[in-house]
């Protein structure tokens, strides 16, 4: 009985020892992934900005190149852009300091800086900005139409079309009112210009007449009258001397 109990105890001890050994052998395997984890390398903002600039320059996306929001298109297809000239200048100053070739050596930094300068010139020029916004508006309208085409369900599509038509009607009304205001402002400006022109002409005529009358106002007219009287007296005396004597 004692031998049997000892045998059972030995088997139990062996099983326990094997379990502990397995656990110890598995622990390095479980800890191995943690030991292999390496800290992430810090991302350089200048490197990210340079890559973005060069990629955007290839596709002529000047808005993303400068980190500015893209224009959108309203229901009438007109481009809408919320950024101002001040926003463009601030974005340029921030990026020019970040990727300046004097700070970041290398050919890519120089190309990115040149692309940034050209994008800045384009977005600050009113004529070129209008062209860029028009092209961006076309792309935004097409993208919007694609998104609207994905709407499923007849009720949702009908509601979308109704909302779009209502918004377009409101925009046309506002556009008409704005056009009327522009015409009235132009007419008023032309009337004011005509008044200023007439007033300037009247002042010029007054000034010219004042110059012509100035000798009489300065008292020179009395001198002219005296000179005329003297000339008349001399002529009378000359005529008297030449008059023949009548002999009786």
mmCIF file of C-alpha atoms in Angstrom:
data_model
loop_
_atom_site.group_PDB
_atom_site.id
_atom_site.type_symbol
_atom_site.label_atom_id
_atom_site.label_comp_id
_atom_site.label_asym_id
_atom_site.label_seq_id
_atom_site.Cartn_x
_atom_site.Cartn_y
_atom_site.Cartn_z
ATOM 1 C CA UNK A 1 0.000 0.000 0.000
ATOM 2 C CA UNK A 2 2.906 2.257 0.917
ATOM 3 C CA UNK A 3 4.704 1.438 -2.332
ATOM 4 C CA UNK A 4 1.608 2.185 -4.335
ATOM 5 C CA UNK A 5 1.083 5.526 -2.558
ATOM 6 C CA UNK A 6 4.700 6.440 -3.148
ATOM 7 C CA UNK A 7 4.361 5.564 -6.784
ATOM 8 C CA UNK A 8 1.288 7.763 -7.151
ATOM 9 C CA UNK A 9 3.034 10.637 -5.410
ATOM 10 C CA UNK A 10 6.022 10.280 -7.712
ATOM 11 C CA UNK A 11 3.800 10.338 -10.809
ATOM 12 C CA UNK A 12 1.979 13.426 -9.507
ATOM 13 C CA UNK A 13 5.304 15.124 -8.790
ATOM 14 C CA UNK A 14 6.581 14.323 -12.274
ATOM 15 C CA UNK A 15 3.438 15.706 -13.881
ATOM 16 C CA UNK A 16 3.684 18.910 -11.836
ATOM 17 C CA UNK A 17 7.369 19.291 -12.677
ATOM 18 C CA UNK A 18 6.596 18.813 -16.369
ATOM 19 C CA UNK A 19 3.837 21.423 -16.242
ATOM 20 C CA UNK A 20 6.135 23.949 -14.573
ATOM 21 C CA UNK A 21 8.841 23.216 -17.136
ATOM 22 C CA UNK A 22 6.418 23.763 -19.986
ATOM 23 C CA UNK A 23 5.283 27.044 -18.496
ATOM 24 C CA UNK A 24 8.868 28.217 -18.098
ATOM 25 C CA UNK A 25 9.712 27.179 -21.659
ATOM 26 C CA UNK A 26 6.646 29.031 -23.008
ATOM 27 C CA UNK A 27 7.360 32.253 -21.179
ATOM 28 C CA UNK A 28 10.259 33.336 -23.442
ATOM 29 C CA UNK A 29 8.031 32.647 -26.464
ATOM 30 C CA UNK A 30 5.325 34.880 -25.052
ATOM 31 C CA UNK A 31 7.771 37.620 -24.160
ATOM 32 C CA UNK A 32 9.628 37.409 -27.458
ATOM 33 C CA UNK A 33 7.251 39.673 -29.428
ATOM 34 C CA UNK A 34 7.530 42.341 -26.742
ATOM 35 C CA UNK A 35 11.310 42.155 -26.922
ATOM 36 C CA UNK A 36 11.252 42.488 -30.718
ATOM 37 C CA UNK A 37 9.116 45.664 -30.687
ATOM 38 C CA UNK A 38 11.174 48.657 -31.727
ATOM 39 C CA UNK A 39 10.247 52.295 -31.049
ATOM 40 C CA UNK A 40 8.789 54.114 -34.083
ATOM 41 C CA UNK A 41 11.149 56.528 -35.751
ATOM 42 C CA UNK A 42 10.116 60.195 -35.494
ATOM 43 C CA UNK A 43 8.572 61.533 -38.719
ATOM 44 C CA UNK A 44 10.278 64.657 -40.009
ATOM 45 C CA UNK A 45 7.630 67.302 -40.915
ATOM 46 C CA UNK A 46 9.913 68.805 -43.542
ATOM 47 C CA UNK A 47 10.304 65.445 -45.292
ATOM 48 C CA UNK A 48 6.538 64.915 -45.328
ATOM 49 C CA UNK A 49 5.957 68.452 -46.652
ATOM 50 C CA UNK A 50 8.561 68.076 -49.399
ATOM 51 C CA UNK A 51 7.043 64.803 -50.615
ATOM 52 C CA UNK A 52 3.544 66.292 -50.621
ATOM 53 C CA UNK A 53 4.689 69.373 -52.538
ATOM 54 C CA UNK A 54 6.446 67.377 -55.226
ATOM 55 C CA UNK A 55 3.507 64.984 -55.643
ATOM 56 C CA UNK A 56 0.989 67.834 -55.853
ATOM 57 C CA UNK A 57 3.187 69.773 -58.271
ATOM 58 C CA UNK A 58 3.083 66.872 -60.736
ATOM 59 C CA UNK A 59 -0.729 67.026 -60.917
ATOM 60 C CA UNK A 60 -0.896 70.843 -60.598
ATOM 61 C CA UNK A 61 -2.846 70.701 -57.344
ATOM 62 C CA UNK A 62 -1.722 74.063 -55.975
ATOM 63 C CA UNK A 63 -4.202 74.034 -53.095
ATOM 64 C CA UNK A 64 -2.961 70.811 -51.482
ATOM 65 C CA UNK A 65 0.605 71.798 -52.290
ATOM 66 C CA UNK A 66 0.230 74.774 -49.960
ATOM 67 C CA UNK A 67 -1.841 72.871 -47.408
ATOM 68 C CA UNK A 68 -5.019 74.839 -48.220
ATOM 69 C CA UNK A 69 -8.552 73.408 -48.503
ATOM 70 C CA UNK A 70 -9.855 72.458 -51.944
ATOM 71 C CA UNK A 71 -12.540 74.581 -53.608
ATOM 72 C CA UNK A 72 -16.071 73.202 -53.810
ATOM 73 C CA UNK A 73 -18.873 73.667 -56.327
ATOM 74 C CA UNK A 74 -22.333 74.925 -55.473
ATOM 75 C CA UNK A 75 -25.589 73.705 -57.027
ATOM 76 C CA UNK A 76 -25.024 76.003 -60.011
ATOM 77 C CA UNK A 77 -21.554 74.556 -60.621
ATOM 78 C CA UNK A 78 -19.747 77.711 -59.561
ATOM 79 C CA UNK A 79 -16.451 77.265 -57.671
ATOM 80 C CA UNK A 80 -16.464 78.374 -54.051
ATOM 81 C CA UNK A 81 -13.240 78.902 -52.086
ATOM 82 C CA UNK A 82 -13.183 80.217 -48.539
ATOM 83 C CA UNK A 83 -9.499 81.219 -48.450
ATOM 84 C CA UNK A 84 -8.339 84.803 -48.801
ATOM 85 C CA UNK A 85 -5.108 86.327 -50.052
ATOM 86 C CA UNK A 86 -4.017 86.610 -46.420
ATOM 87 C CA UNK A 87 -4.543 82.876 -45.912
ATOM 88 C CA UNK A 88 -2.369 82.163 -48.952
ATOM 89 C CA UNK A 89 0.415 84.430 -47.681
ATOM 90 C CA UNK A 90 0.376 82.872 -44.214
ATOM 91 C CA UNK A 91 0.542 79.341 -45.638
ATOM 92 C CA UNK A 92 3.449 80.368 -47.877
ATOM 93 C CA UNK A 93 5.457 81.889 -45.031
ATOM 94 C CA UNK A 94 4.953 78.820 -42.862
ATOM 95 C CA UNK A 95 6.002 76.333 -45.560
ATOM 96 C CA UNK A 96 8.871 78.428 -46.927
ATOM 97 C CA UNK A 97 10.515 78.391 -43.501
ATOM 98 C CA UNK A 98 9.931 74.637 -43.204
ATOM 99 C CA UNK A 99 11.461 73.561 -46.548
ATOM 100 C CA UNK A 100 13.885 76.393 -47.304
ATOM 101 C CA UNK A 101 16.988 75.062 -49.125
ATOM 102 C CA UNK A 102 19.257 76.909 -46.686
ATOM 103 C CA UNK A 103 17.732 74.827 -43.897
ATOM 104 C CA UNK A 104 17.114 71.522 -45.722
ATOM 105 C CA UNK A 105 19.941 70.546 -48.089
ATOM 106 C CA UNK A 106 19.280 68.408 -51.121
ATOM 107 C CA UNK A 107 17.793 68.587 -54.607
ATOM 108 C CA UNK A 108 14.280 67.605 -53.503
ATOM 109 C CA UNK A 109 14.094 70.489 -51.037
ATOM 110 C CA UNK A 110 15.165 72.936 -53.739
ATOM 111 C CA UNK A 111 12.538 71.614 -56.186
ATOM 112 C CA UNK A 112 9.855 71.701 -53.501
ATOM 113 C CA UNK A 113 10.760 75.298 -52.626
ATOM 114 C CA UNK A 114 10.546 76.337 -56.285
ATOM 115 C CA UNK A 115 7.164 74.611 -56.614
ATOM 116 C CA UNK A 116 5.969 76.420 -53.485
ATOM 117 C CA UNK A 117 7.015 79.801 -54.905
ATOM 118 C CA UNK A 118 5.233 79.158 -58.199
ATOM 119 C CA UNK A 119 2.055 77.973 -56.461
ATOM 120 C CA UNK A 120 2.130 81.094 -54.312
ATOM 121 C CA UNK A 121 2.439 83.344 -57.372
ATOM 122 C CA UNK A 122 -0.455 81.569 -59.102
ATOM 123 C CA UNK A 123 -2.833 81.783 -56.144
ATOM 124 C CA UNK A 124 -1.999 85.459 -55.543
ATOM 125 C CA UNK A 125 -2.557 86.475 -59.180
ATOM 126 C CA UNK A 126 -6.285 87.246 -59.707
ATOM 127 C CA UNK A 127 -6.330 86.173 -63.342
ATOM 128 C CA UNK A 128 -4.549 82.863 -62.850
ATOM 129 C CA UNK A 129 -6.455 82.166 -59.650
ATOM 130 C CA UNK A 130 -9.721 82.513 -61.571
ATOM 131 C CA UNK A 131 -8.552 79.913 -64.095
ATOM 132 C CA UNK A 132 -7.385 77.518 -61.389
ATOM 133 C CA UNK A 133 -10.649 77.918 -59.465
ATOM 134 C CA UNK A 134 -12.678 77.282 -62.613
ATOM 135 C CA UNK A 135 -10.828 74.014 -63.289
ATOM 136 C CA UNK A 136 -11.126 73.000 -59.635
ATOM 137 C CA UNK A 137 -14.842 73.779 -59.729
ATOM 138 C CA UNK A 138 -15.319 71.430 -62.680
ATOM 139 C CA UNK A 139 -13.546 68.622 -60.822
ATOM 140 C CA UNK A 140 -15.542 69.296 -57.657
ATOM 141 C CA UNK A 141 -18.826 69.229 -59.579
ATOM 142 C CA UNK A 142 -17.983 65.895 -61.200
ATOM 143 C CA UNK A 143 -16.989 64.426 -57.843
ATOM 144 C CA UNK A 144 -20.234 65.657 -56.330
ATOM 145 C CA UNK A 145 -22.267 64.118 -59.122
ATOM 146 C CA UNK A 146 -20.486 60.798 -58.599
ATOM 147 C CA UNK A 147 -21.263 60.872 -54.890
ATOM 148 C CA UNK A 148 -24.916 61.689 -55.594
ATOM 149 C CA UNK A 149 -25.154 58.814 -58.060
ATOM 150 C CA UNK A 150 -24.252 56.380 -55.275
ATOM 151 C CA UNK A 151 -27.386 57.278 -53.324
ATOM 152 C CA UNK A 152 -29.694 54.256 -53.297
ATOM 153 C CA UNK A 153 -33.427 54.269 -52.761
ATOM 154 C CA UNK A 154 -36.020 56.212 -54.706
ATOM 155 C CA UNK A 155 -37.129 58.247 -51.686
ATOM 156 C CA UNK A 156 -33.602 59.307 -50.789
ATOM 157 C CA UNK A 157 -32.815 60.193 -54.383
ATOM 158 C CA UNK A 158 -36.041 62.215 -54.713
ATOM 159 C CA UNK A 159 -35.272 64.095 -51.496
ATOM 160 C CA UNK A 160 -31.736 64.811 -52.718
ATOM 161 C CA UNK A 161 -32.991 66.145 -56.062
ATOM 162 C CA UNK A 162 -35.619 68.320 -54.359
ATOM 163 C CA UNK A 163 -33.072 69.820 -51.972
ATOM 164 C CA UNK A 164 -30.653 70.448 -54.828
ATOM 165 C CA UNK A 165 -33.311 72.192 -56.944
ATOM 166 C CA UNK A 166 -34.421 74.356 -54.015
ATOM 167 C CA UNK A 167 -30.844 75.402 -53.309
ATOM 168 C CA UNK A 168 -30.220 76.168 -56.997
ATOM 169 C CA UNK A 169 -33.381 78.312 -57.117
ATOM 170 C CA UNK A 170 -32.261 80.263 -54.070
ATOM 171 C CA UNK A 171 -28.797 80.812 -55.551
ATOM 172 C CA UNK A 172 -30.276 82.068 -58.838
ATOM 173 C CA UNK A 173 -32.440 84.520 -56.931
ATOM 174 C CA UNK A 174 -29.454 85.784 -54.960
ATOM 175 C CA UNK A 175 -27.413 85.997 -58.153
ATOM 176 C CA UNK A 176 -30.141 88.086 -59.820
ATOM 177 C CA UNK A 177 -30.336 90.444 -56.848
ATOM 178 C CA UNK A 178 -26.570 90.776 -56.805
ATOM 179 C CA UNK A 179 -26.567 91.515 -60.547
ATOM 180 C CA UNK A 180 -29.163 94.267 -60.070
ATOM 181 C CA UNK A 181 -27.102 95.792 -57.285
ATOM 182 C CA UNK A 182 -24.015 95.691 -59.471
ATOM 183 C CA UNK A 183 -25.828 97.462 -62.338
ATOM 184 C CA UNK A 184 -27.180 100.139 -60.007
ATOM 185 C CA UNK A 185 -23.740 100.650 -58.501
ATOM 186 C CA UNK A 186 -22.218 101.022 -61.969
ATOM 187 C CA UNK A 187 -24.866 103.582 -63.012
ATOM 188 C CA UNK A 188 -24.359 105.573 -59.821
ATOM 189 C CA UNK A 189 -20.603 105.522 -60.306
ATOM 190 C CA UNK A 190 -20.952 106.773 -63.903
ATOM 191 C CA UNK A 191 -23.270 109.582 -62.776
ATOM 192 C CA UNK A 192 -20.778 110.661 -60.127
ATOM 193 C CA UNK A 193 -17.942 110.576 -62.660
ATOM 194 C CA UNK A 194 -20.005 112.719 -65.071
ATOM 195 C CA UNK A 195 -20.703 115.238 -62.294
ATOM 196 C CA UNK A 196 -17.030 115.420 -61.370
ATOM 197 C CA UNK A 197 -16.084 115.907 -65.011
ATOM 198 C CA UNK A 198 -18.635 118.703 -65.505
ATOM 199 C CA UNK A 199 -17.498 120.391 -62.302
ATOM 200 C CA UNK A 200 -13.844 120.182 -63.409
ATOM 201 C CA UNK A 201 -14.709 121.704 -66.798
ATOM 202 C CA UNK A 202 -16.626 124.533 -65.122
ATOM 203 C CA UNK A 203 -13.672 125.236 -62.846
ATOM 204 C CA UNK A 204 -11.337 125.261 -65.863
ATOM 205 C CA UNK A 205 -13.556 127.782 -67.698
ATOM 206 C CA UNK A 206 -13.760 129.975 -64.597
ATOM 207 C CA UNK A 207 -9.999 129.889 -64.197
ATOM 208 C CA UNK A 208 -9.474 130.773 -67.872
ATOM 209 C CA UNK A 209 -11.856 133.737 -67.696
ATOM 210 C CA UNK A 210 -10.188 134.925 -64.516
ATOM 211 C CA UNK A 211 -6.803 134.984 -66.263
ATOM 212 C CA UNK A 212 -8.265 137.027 -69.177
ATOM 213 C CA UNK A 213 -9.843 139.587 -66.854
ATOM 214 C CA UNK A 214 -6.855 139.777 -64.540
ATOM 215 C CA UNK A 215 -5.184 142.830 -66.311
ATOM 216 C CA UNK A 216 -8.339 144.935 -65.791
ATOM 217 C CA UNK A 217 -8.493 143.928 -62.172
ATOM 218 C CA UNK A 218 -4.861 144.880 -61.588
ATOM 219 C CA UNK A 219 -5.480 148.494 -62.718
ATOM 220 C CA UNK A 220 -3.701 148.162 -66.047
ATOM 221 C CA UNK A 221 -6.849 149.386 -67.856
ATOM 222 C CA UNK A 222 -6.284 153.002 -66.655
ATOM 223 C CA UNK A 223 -2.752 152.925 -68.040
ATOM 224 C CA UNK A 224 -4.037 151.707 -71.400
ATOM 225 C CA UNK A 225 -6.654 154.510 -71.477
ATOM 226 C CA UNK A 226 -3.988 157.131 -70.703
ATOM 227 C CA UNK A 227 -1.747 155.800 -73.424
ATOM 228 C CA UNK A 228 -4.644 155.921 -75.873
ATOM 229 C CA UNK A 229 -5.420 159.545 -74.996
ATOM 230 C CA UNK A 230 -1.792 160.492 -75.466
ATOM 231 C CA UNK A 231 -1.712 158.849 -78.856
ATOM 232 C CA UNK A 232 -4.895 160.729 -79.864
ATOM 233 C CA UNK A 233 -3.408 164.070 -78.762
ATOM 234 C CA UNK A 234 -0.261 163.467 -80.756
ATOM 235 C CA UNK A 235 -2.261 162.583 -83.848
ATOM 236 C CA UNK A 236 -4.375 165.766 -83.465
ATOM 237 C CA UNK A 237 -1.276 167.932 -83.155
ATOM 238 C CA UNK A 238 0.291 166.314 -86.192
ATOM 239 C CA UNK A 239 -2.885 166.885 -88.178
ATOM 240 C CA UNK A 240 -2.974 170.550 -87.119
ATOM 241 C CA UNK A 241 0.550 171.162 -88.302
ATOM 242 C CA UNK A 242 -0.182 169.630 -91.641
ATOM 243 C CA UNK A 243 -3.368 171.660 -92.164
ATOM 244 C CA UNK A 244 -2.756 174.327 -94.930
ATOM 245 C CA UNK A 245 -3.085 178.029 -94.106
ATOM 246 C CA UNK A 246 -5.872 179.827 -95.959
ATOM 247 C CA UNK A 247 -4.820 183.231 -97.334
ATOM 248 C CA UNK A 248 -7.404 185.975 -97.609
#
